[in-house]
Tab-separated table of C-alpha atoms in Angstrom:
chain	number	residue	atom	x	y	z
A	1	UNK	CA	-19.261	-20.934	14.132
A	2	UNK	CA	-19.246	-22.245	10.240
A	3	UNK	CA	-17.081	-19.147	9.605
A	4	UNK	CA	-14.926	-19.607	12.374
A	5	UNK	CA	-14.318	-23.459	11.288
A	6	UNK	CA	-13.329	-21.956	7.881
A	7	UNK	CA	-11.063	-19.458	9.230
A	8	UNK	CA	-8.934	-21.862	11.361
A	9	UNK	CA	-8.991	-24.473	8.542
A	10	UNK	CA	-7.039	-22.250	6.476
A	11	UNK	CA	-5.073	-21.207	8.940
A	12	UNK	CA	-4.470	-25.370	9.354
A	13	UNK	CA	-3.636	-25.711	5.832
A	14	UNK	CA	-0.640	-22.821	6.159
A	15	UNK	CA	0.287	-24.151	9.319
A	16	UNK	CA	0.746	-27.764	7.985
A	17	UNK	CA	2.278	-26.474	4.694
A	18	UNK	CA	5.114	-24.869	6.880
A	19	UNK	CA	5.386	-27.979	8.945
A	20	UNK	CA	5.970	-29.677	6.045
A	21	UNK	CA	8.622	-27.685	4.321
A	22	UNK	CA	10.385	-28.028	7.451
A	23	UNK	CA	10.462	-31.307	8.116
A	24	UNK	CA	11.967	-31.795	4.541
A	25	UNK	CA	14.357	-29.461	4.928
A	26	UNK	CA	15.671	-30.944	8.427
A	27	UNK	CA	15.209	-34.729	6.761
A	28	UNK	CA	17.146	-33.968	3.427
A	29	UNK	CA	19.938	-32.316	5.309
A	30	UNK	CA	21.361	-34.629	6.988
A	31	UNK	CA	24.973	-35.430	6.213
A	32	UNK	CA	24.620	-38.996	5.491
A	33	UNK	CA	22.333	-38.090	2.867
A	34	UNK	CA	25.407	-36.611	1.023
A	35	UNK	CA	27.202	-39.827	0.356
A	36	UNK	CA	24.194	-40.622	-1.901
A	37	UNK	CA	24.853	-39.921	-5.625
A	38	UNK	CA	21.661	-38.117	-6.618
A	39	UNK	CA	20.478	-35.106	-6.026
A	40	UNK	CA	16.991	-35.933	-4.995
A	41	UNK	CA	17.930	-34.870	-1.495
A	42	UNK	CA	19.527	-31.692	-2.346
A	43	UNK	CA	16.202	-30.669	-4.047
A	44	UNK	CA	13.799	-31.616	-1.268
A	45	UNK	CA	15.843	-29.719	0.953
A	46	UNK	CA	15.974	-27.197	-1.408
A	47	UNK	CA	11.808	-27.466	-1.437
A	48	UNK	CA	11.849	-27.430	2.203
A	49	UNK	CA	13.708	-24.280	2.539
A	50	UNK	CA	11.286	-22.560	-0.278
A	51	UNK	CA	8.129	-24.018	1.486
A	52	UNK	CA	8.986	-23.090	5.072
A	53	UNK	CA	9.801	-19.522	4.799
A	54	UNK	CA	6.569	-19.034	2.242
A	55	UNK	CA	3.805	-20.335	4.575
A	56	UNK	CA	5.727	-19.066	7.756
A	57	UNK	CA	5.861	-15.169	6.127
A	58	UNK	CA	2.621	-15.452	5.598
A	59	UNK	CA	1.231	-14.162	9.591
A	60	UNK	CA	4.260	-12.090	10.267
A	61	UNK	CA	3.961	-8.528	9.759
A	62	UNK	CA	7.378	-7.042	7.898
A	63	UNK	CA	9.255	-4.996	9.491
A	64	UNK	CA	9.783	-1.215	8.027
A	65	UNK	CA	13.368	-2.159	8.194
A	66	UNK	CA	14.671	1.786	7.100
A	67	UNK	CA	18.010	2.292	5.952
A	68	UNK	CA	20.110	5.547	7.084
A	69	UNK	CA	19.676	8.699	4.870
A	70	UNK	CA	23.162	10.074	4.153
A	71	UNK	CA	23.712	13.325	5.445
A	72	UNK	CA	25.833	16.216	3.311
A	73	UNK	CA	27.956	16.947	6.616
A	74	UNK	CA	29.520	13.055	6.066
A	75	UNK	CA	27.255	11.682	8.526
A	76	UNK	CA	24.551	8.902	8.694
A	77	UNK	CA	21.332	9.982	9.793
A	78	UNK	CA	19.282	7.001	11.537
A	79	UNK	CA	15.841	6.805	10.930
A	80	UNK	CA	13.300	5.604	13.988
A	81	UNK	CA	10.173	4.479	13.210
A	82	UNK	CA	7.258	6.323	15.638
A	83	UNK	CA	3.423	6.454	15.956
A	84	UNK	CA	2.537	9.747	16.230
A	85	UNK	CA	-1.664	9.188	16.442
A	86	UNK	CA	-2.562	5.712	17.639
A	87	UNK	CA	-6.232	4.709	16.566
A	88	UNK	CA	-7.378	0.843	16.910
A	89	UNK	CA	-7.658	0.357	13.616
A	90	UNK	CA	-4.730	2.462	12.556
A	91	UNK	CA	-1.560	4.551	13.504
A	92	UNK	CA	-0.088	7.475	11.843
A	93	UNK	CA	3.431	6.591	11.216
A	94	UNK	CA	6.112	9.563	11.215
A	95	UNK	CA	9.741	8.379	9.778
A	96	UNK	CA	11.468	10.620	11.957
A	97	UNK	CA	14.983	11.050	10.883
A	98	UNK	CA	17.408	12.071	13.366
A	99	UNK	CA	19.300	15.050	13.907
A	100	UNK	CA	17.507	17.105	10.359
A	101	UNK	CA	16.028	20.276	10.442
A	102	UNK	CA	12.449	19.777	9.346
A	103	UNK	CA	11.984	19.502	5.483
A	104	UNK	CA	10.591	21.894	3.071
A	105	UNK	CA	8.294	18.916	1.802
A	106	UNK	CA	5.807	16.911	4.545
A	107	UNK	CA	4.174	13.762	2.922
A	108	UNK	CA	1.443	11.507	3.806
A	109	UNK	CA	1.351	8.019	2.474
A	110	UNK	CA	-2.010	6.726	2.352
A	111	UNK	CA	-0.998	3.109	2.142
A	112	UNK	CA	-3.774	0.505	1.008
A	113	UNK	CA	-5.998	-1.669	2.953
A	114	UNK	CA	-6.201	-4.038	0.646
A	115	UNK	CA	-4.317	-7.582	1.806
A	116	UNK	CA	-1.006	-6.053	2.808
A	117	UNK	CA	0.063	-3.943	5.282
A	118	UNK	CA	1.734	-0.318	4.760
A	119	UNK	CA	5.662	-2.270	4.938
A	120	UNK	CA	4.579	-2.564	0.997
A	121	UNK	CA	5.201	1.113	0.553
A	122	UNK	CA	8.979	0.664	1.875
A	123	UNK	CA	10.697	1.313	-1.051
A	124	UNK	CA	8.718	4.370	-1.891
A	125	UNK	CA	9.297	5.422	1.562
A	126	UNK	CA	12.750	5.015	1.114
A	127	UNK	CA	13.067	7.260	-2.407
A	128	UNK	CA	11.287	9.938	-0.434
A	129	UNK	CA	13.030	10.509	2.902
A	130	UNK	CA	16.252	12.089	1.516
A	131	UNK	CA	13.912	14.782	-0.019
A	132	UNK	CA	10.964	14.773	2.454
A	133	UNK	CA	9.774	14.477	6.049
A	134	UNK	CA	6.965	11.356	5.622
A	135	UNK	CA	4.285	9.870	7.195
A	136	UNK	CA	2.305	7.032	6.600
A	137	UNK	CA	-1.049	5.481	7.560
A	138	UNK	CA	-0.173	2.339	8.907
A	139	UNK	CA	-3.429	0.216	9.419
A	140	UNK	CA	-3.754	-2.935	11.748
A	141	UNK	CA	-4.503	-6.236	11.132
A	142	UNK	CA	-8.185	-7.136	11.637
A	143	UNK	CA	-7.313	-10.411	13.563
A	144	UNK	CA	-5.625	-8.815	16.208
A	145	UNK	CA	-8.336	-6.151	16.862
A	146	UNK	CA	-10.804	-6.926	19.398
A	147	UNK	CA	-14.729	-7.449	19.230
A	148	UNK	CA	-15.141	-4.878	21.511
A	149	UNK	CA	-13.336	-1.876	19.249
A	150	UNK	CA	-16.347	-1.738	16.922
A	151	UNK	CA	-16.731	-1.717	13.141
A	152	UNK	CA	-14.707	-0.322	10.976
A	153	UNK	CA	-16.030	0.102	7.140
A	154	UNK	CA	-14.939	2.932	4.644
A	155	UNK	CA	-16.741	6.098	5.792
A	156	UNK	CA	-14.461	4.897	9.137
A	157	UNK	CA	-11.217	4.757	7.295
A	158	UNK	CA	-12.252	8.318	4.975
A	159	UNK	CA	-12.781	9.752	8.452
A	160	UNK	CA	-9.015	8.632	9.699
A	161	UNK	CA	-7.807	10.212	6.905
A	162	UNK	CA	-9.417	13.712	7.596
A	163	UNK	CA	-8.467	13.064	11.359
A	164	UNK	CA	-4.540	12.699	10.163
A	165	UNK	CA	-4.858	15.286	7.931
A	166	UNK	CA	-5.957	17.770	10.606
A	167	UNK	CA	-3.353	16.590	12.606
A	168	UNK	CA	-0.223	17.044	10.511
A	169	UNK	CA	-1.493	20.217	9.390
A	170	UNK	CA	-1.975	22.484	5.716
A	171	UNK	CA	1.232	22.577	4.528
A	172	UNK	CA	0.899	18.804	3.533
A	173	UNK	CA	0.744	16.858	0.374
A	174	UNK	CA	-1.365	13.577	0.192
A	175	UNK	CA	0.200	10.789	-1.910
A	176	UNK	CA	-2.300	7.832	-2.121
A	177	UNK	CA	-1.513	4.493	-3.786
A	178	UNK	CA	-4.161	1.958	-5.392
A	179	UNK	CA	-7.241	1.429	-3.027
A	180	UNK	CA	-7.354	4.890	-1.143
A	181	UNK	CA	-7.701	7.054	-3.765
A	182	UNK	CA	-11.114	7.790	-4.460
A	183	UNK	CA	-11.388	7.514	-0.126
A	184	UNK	CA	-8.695	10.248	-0.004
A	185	UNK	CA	-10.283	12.397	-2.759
A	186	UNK	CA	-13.600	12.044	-0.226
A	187	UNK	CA	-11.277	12.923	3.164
A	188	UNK	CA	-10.117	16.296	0.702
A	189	UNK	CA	-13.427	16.585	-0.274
A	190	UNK	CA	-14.599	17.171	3.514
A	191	UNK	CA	-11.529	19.332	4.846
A	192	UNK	CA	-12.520	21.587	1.941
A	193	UNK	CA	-16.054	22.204	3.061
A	194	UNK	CA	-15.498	21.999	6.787
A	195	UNK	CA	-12.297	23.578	7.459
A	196	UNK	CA	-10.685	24.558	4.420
A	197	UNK	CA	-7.626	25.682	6.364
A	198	UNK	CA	-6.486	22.270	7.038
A	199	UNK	CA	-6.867	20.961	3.720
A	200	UNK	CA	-3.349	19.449	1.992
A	201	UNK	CA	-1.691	21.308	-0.573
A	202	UNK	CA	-0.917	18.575	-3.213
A	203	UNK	CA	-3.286	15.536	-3.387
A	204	UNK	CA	-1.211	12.752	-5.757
A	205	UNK	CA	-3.504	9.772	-6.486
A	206	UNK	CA	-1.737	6.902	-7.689
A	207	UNK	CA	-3.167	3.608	-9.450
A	208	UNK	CA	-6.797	3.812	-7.710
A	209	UNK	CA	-10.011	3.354	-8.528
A	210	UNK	CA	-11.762	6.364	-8.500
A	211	UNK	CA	-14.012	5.588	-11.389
A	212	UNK	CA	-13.836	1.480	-11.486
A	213	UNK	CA	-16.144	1.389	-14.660
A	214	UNK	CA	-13.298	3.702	-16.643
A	215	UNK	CA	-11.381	0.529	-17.819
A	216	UNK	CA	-11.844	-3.281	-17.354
A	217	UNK	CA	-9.779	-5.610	-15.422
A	218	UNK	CA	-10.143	-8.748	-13.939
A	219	UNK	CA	-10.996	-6.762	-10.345
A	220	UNK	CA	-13.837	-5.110	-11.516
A	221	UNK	CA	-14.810	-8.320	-13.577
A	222	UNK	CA	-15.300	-10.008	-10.885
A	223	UNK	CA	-16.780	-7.429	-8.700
A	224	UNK	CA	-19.234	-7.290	-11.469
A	225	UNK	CA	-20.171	-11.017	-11.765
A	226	UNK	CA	-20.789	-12.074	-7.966
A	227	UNK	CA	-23.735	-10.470	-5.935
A	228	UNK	CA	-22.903	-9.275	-2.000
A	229	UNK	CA	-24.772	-12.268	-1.048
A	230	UNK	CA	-22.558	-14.517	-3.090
A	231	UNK	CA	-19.061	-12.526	-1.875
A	232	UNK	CA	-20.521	-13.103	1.804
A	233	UNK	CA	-20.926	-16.334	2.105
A	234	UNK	CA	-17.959	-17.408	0.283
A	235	UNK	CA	-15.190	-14.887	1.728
A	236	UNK	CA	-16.243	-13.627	5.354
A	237	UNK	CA	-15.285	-15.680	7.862
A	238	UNK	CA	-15.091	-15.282	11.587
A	239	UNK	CA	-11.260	-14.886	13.496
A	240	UNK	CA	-10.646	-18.030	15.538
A	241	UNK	CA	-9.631	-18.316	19.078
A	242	UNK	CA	-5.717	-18.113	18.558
A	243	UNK	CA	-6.278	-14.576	17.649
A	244	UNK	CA	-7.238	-11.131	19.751
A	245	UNK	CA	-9.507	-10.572	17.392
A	246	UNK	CA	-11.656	-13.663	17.990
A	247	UNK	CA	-15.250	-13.596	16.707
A	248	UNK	CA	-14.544	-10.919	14.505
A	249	UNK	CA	-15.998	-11.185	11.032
A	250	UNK	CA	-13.235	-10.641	8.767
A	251	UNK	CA	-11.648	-10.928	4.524
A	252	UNK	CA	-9.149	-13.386	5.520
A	253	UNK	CA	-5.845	-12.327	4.073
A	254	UNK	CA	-4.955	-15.976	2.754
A	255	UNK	CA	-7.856	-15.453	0.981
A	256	UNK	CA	-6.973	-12.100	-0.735
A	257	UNK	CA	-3.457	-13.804	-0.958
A	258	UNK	CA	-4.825	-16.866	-2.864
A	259	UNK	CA	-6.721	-14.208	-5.436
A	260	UNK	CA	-4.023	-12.377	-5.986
A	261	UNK	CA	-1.589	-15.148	-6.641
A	262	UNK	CA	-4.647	-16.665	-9.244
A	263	UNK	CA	-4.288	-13.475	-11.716
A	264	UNK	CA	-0.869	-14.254	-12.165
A	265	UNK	CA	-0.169	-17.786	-11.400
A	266	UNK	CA	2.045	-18.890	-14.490
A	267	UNK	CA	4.149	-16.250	-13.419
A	268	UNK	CA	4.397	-16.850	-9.355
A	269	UNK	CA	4.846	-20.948	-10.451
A	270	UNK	CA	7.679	-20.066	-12.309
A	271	UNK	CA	9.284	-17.650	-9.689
A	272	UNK	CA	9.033	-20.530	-7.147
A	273	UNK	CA	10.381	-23.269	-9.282
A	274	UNK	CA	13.494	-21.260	-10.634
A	275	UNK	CA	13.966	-20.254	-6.498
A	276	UNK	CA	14.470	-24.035	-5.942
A	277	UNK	CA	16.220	-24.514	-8.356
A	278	UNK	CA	19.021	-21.861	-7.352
A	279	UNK	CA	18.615	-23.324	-3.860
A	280	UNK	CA	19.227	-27.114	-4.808
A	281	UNK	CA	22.660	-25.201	-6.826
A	282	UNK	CA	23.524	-23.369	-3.914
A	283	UNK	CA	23.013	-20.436	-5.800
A	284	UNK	CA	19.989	-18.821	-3.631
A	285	UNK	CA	20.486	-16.336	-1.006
A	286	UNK	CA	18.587	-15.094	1.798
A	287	UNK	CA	18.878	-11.399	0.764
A	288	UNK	CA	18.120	-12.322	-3.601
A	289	UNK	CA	15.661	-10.234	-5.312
A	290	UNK	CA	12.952	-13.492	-5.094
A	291	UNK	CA	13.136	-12.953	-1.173
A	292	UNK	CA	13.094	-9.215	-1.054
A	293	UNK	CA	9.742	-9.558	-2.944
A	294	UNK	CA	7.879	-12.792	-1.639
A	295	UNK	CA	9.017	-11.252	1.851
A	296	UNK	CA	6.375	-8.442	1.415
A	297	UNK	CA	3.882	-10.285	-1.017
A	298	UNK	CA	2.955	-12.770	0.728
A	299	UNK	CA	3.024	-11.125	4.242
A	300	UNK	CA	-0.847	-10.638	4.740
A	301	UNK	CA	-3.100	-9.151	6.495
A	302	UNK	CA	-7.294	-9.669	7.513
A	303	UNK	CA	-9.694	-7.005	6.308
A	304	UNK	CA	-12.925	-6.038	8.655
A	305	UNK	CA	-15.523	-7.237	6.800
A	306	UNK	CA	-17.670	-3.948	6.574
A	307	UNK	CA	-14.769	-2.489	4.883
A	308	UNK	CA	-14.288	-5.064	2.594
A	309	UNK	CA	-18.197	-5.481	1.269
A	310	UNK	CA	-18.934	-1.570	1.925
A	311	UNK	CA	-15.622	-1.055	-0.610
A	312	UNK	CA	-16.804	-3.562	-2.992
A	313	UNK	CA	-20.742	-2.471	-2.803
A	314	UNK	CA	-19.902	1.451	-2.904
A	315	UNK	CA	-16.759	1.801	-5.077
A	316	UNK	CA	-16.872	-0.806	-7.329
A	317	UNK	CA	-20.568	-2.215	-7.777
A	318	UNK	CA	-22.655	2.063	-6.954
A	319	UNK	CA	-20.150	3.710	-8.193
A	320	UNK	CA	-20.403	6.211	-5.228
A	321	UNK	CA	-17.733	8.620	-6.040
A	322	UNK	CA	-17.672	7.802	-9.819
A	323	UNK	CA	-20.492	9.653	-9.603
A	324	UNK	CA	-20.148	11.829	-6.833
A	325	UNK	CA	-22.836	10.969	-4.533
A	326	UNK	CA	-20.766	9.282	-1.569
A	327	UNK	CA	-22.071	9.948	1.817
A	328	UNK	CA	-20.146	9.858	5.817
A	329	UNK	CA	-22.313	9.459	8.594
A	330	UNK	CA	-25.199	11.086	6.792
A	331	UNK	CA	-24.041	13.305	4.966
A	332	UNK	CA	-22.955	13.763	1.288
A	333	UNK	CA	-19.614	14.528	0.303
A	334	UNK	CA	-19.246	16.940	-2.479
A	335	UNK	CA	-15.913	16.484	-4.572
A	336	UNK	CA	-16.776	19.703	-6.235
A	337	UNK	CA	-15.727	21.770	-3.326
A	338	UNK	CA	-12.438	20.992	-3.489
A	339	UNK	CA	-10.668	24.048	-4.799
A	340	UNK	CA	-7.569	24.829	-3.368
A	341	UNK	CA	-5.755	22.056	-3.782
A	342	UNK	CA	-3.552	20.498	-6.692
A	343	UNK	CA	-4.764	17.156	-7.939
A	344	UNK	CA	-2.215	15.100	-9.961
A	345	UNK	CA	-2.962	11.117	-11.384
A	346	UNK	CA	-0.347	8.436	-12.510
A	347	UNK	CA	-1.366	5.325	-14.220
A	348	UNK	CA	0.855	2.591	-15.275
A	349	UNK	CA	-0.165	1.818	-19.232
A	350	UNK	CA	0.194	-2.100	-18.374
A	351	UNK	CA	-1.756	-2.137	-14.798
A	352	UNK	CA	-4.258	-4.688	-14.691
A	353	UNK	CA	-5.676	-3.978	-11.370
A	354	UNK	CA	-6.270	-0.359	-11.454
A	355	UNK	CA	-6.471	-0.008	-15.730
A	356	UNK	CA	-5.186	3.349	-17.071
A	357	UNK	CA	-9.087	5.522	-17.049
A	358	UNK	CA	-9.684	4.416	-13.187
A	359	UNK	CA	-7.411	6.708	-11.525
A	360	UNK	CA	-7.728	10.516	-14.118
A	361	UNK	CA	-11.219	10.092	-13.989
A	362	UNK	CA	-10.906	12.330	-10.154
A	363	UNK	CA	-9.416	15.399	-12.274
A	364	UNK	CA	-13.153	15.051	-14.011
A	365	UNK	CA	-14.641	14.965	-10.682
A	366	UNK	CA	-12.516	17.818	-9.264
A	367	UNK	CA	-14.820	20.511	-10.702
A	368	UNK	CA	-13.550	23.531	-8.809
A	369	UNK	CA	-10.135	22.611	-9.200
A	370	UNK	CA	-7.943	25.075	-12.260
A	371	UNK	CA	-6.825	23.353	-14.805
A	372	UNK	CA	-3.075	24.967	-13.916
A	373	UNK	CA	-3.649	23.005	-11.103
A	374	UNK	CA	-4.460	19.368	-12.429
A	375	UNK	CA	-2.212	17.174	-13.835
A	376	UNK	CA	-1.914	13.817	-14.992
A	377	UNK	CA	0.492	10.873	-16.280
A	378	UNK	CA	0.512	7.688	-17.838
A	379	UNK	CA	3.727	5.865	-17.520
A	380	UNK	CA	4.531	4.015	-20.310
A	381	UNK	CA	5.081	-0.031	-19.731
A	382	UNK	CA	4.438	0.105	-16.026
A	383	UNK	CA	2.251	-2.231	-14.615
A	384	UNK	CA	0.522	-1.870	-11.028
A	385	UNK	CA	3.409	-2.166	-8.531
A	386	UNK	CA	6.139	-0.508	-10.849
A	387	UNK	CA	4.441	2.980	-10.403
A	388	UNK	CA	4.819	3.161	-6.713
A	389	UNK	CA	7.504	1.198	-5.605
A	390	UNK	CA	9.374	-0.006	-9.393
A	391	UNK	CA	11.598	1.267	-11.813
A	392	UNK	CA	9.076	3.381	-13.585
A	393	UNK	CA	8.226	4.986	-9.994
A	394	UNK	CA	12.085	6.308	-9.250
A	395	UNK	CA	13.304	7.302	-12.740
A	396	UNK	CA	10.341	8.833	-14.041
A	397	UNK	CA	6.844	9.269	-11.569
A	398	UNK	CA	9.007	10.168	-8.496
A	399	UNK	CA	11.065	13.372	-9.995
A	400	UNK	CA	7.427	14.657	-11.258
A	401	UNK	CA	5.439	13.985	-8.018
A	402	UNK	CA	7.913	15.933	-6.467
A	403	UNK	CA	8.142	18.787	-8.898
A	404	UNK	CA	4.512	19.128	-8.592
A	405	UNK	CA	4.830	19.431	-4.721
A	406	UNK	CA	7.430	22.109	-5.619
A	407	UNK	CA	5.108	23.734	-7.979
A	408	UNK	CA	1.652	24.068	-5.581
A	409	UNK	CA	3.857	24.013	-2.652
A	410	UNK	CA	2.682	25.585	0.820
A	411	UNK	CA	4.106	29.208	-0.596
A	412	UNK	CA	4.820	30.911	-3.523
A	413	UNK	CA	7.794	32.231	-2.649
A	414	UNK	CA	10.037	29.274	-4.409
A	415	UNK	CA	13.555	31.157	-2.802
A	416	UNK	CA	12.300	30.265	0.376
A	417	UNK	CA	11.864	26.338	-0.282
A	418	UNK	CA	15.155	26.133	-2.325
A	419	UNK	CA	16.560	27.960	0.647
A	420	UNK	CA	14.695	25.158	2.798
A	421	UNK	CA	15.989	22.444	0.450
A	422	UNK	CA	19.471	23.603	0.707
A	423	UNK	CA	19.510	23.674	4.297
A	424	UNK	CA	18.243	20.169	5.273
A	425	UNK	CA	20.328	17.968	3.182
A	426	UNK	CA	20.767	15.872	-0.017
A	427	UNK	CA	17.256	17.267	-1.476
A	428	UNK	CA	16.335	16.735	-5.383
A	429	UNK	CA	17.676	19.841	-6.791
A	430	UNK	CA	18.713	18.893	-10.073
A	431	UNK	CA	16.344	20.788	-13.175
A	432	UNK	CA	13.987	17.708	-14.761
A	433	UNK	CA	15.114	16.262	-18.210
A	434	UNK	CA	12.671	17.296	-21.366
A	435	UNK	CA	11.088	13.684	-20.941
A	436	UNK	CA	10.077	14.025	-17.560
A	437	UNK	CA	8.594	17.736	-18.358
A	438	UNK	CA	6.579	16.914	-21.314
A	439	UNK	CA	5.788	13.633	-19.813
A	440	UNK	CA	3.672	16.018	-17.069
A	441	UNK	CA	0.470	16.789	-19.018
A	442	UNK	CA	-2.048	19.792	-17.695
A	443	UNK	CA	-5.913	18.846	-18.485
């Protein structure tokens, strides 16, 4: 019950936040307010705006909100949205676009469970479809799943990912970004020694933490300075009654929301104030860049707690796959069987969740992988977000992922995917620069 108490005070506290904002916003608007020189008024409505649409973002899931991919033939092609495998804790999303012959290139986002939901992938979504046919993993919020569903910890999640593997099929390349990697190195990992037939063709881990210990940030710091016992008492809590999910034990979002918003909080403080500002001008707008981003950053969502202590206690404080010794349901998973399959790592240079070391230490691990068929980059100047979803992630990473696809694609008879390319649309045909070739390095 003390958990549940703690779970519906902070949901309270957002609540009352977003009452508030409100209530100044309606208060300082009124007209009458206007014939009063200052522009006190202007600003608290200004505040009000700011305040009301943070705290009420913060329980609505985004929506994927796809635009049309432009056709050659001068025609839009809409893109619908459909769950293809429907799991409680997690669909398989395809991003079927309409009226296109199937691409040469099928892609599987592994989005992270980590305090958002998959919508934080959109952009990088979005820079793939005119290229690719993609799917994503798009998990569920823990509030809304009932007691009755079960756990669900991260030999659960590794096993969705083998499940959606086997059902898309071999000629598939796995992109994962931030917190699945090392799982989706373990999913490969399995497929290889079970049914090697189904295993992907490309596996591109980006900005995880494979090996957690490679490079110091302030995630592992503090993964490293609080026991389980500590991190239980102080983070689970129990979903309250407004919820599906009540009497679930869960990592409150608002909680991984407040943590994240700590490492940079200088930075958010100032992105808030400068937002109000431009409002109180009548300079803001509902589409500006501060929107677009806040939109999806501070839409959160709960974590079971089993996956949240099981990835803390395994991947970050054992070192399970680090060190190869991770086990599912009894049995140990052996990274070193993976042989078939490309592996390629990008790091951002500046990325202070996942520091550059975390991610290439899985070519290390990949001990029956070629080298011909390993590859790695560090972007230079990219932080954490930038190499999925940034700048750094459509100029640069992006042309190279997919020239690796191209490269250890599902044949090697390259005619027949230009010939593919050529047929379904506005693919990427255009030969890489120097800079994004040498940028490419084989181990």
């Amino acid at each position: 019950m003390r958990g549940m108490l703690s779970y519906d005070a902070m949901e309270t506290l957002r609540n009352t936040n977003e009452w508030m904002g409100a209530s100044a916003r309606a208060m300082a608007s009124y007209p009458l307010f206007a014939m009063i020189p200052t522009p006190m008024f202007k600003v608290l409505s200004a505040w009000g705006r700011v305040t009301e649409r943070s705290f009420a973002r913060m329980v609505i899931k985004p929506d994927w909100d796809i635009p049309p991919i432009a056709g050659t033939e001068g025609q839009d092609h809409l893109v619908y949205v459909e769950p293809v495998v429907r799991r409680p804790f997690g669909n398989l999303v395809q991003f079927r676009v309409a009226r296109r012959e199937p691409m040469a290139r099928r892609v599987l986002l592994v989005a992270p469970m980590s305090g958002h939901y998959a919508t934080l992938l959109r952009s990088t979504v979005n820079s793939l479809l005119p290229d690719c046919d993609v799917w994503v993993t798009d998990w569920q919020n823990a509030r809304d799943i009932p007691v009755s569903e079960g756990k669900f910890d991260i030999e659960d999640y590794t096993g969705y990912l083998v499940d959606f593997m086997k059902h898309l099929g071999p000629d598939l390349h796995v992109v994962a970004v931030c917190q699945p990697a090392p799982l989706a190195l373990a999913a490969t990992a399995i497929l290889a020694e079970d049914e090697p037939a189904a295993q992907p063709r490309t596996l591109t881990l980006i900005g995880g933490p494979v090996d957690p210990d490679a490079a110091l940030t302030d995630v592992t710091d503090f993964g490293n300075r609080v026991t389980m016992g500590q991190l239980e008492h102080a983070f689970i809590q129990q979903v309250g009654f407004k919820y599906r999910g009540v009497g679930r034990m869960v990592y409150p979002g608002l909680a991984q929301l407040g943590s994240f918003i700590a490492m940079n909080a200088e930075t958010h403080a100032a992105a808030f104030r400068d937002k109000i500002i431009a409002e109180a001008r009548g300079e803001g707008s509902i589409s500006d860049k501060h929107n677009k981003f806040y939109d999806e950053y501070l839409a959160v969502m709960d974590m079971t707690a089993e996956f949240y202590l099981t990835t803390v206690e395994r991947i970050f404080k054992n070192f399970e796959i680090a060190q190869n010794r991770f086990v599912v349901k009894g049995r140990q998973v052996d990274i070193g069987k993976i042989r078939d399959v490309a592996i390629m790592t990008v790091e951002g240079a500046n990325d202070d969740i996942s520091g550059p070391g975390q991610c290439v230490a899985a070519l290390r691990l990949c001990t029956g992988v070629p080298d011909n068929k390993k590859a790695q980059h560090l972007e230079p100047g990219a932080g954490h977000y930038g190499i999925f979803a940034g700048k750094s992630w459509r100029i640069n990473i992006r042309p190279m992922v997919l020239d690796f696809m191209d490269e250890n694609g599902m044949t090697p008879d390259k005619n027949r995917i230009k010939r593919l390319r050529g047929m379904t649309g506005p693919g990427d045909t255009r030969t890489p620069g120097p800079e994004e070739r040498d940028s490419r390095i084989a181990v």
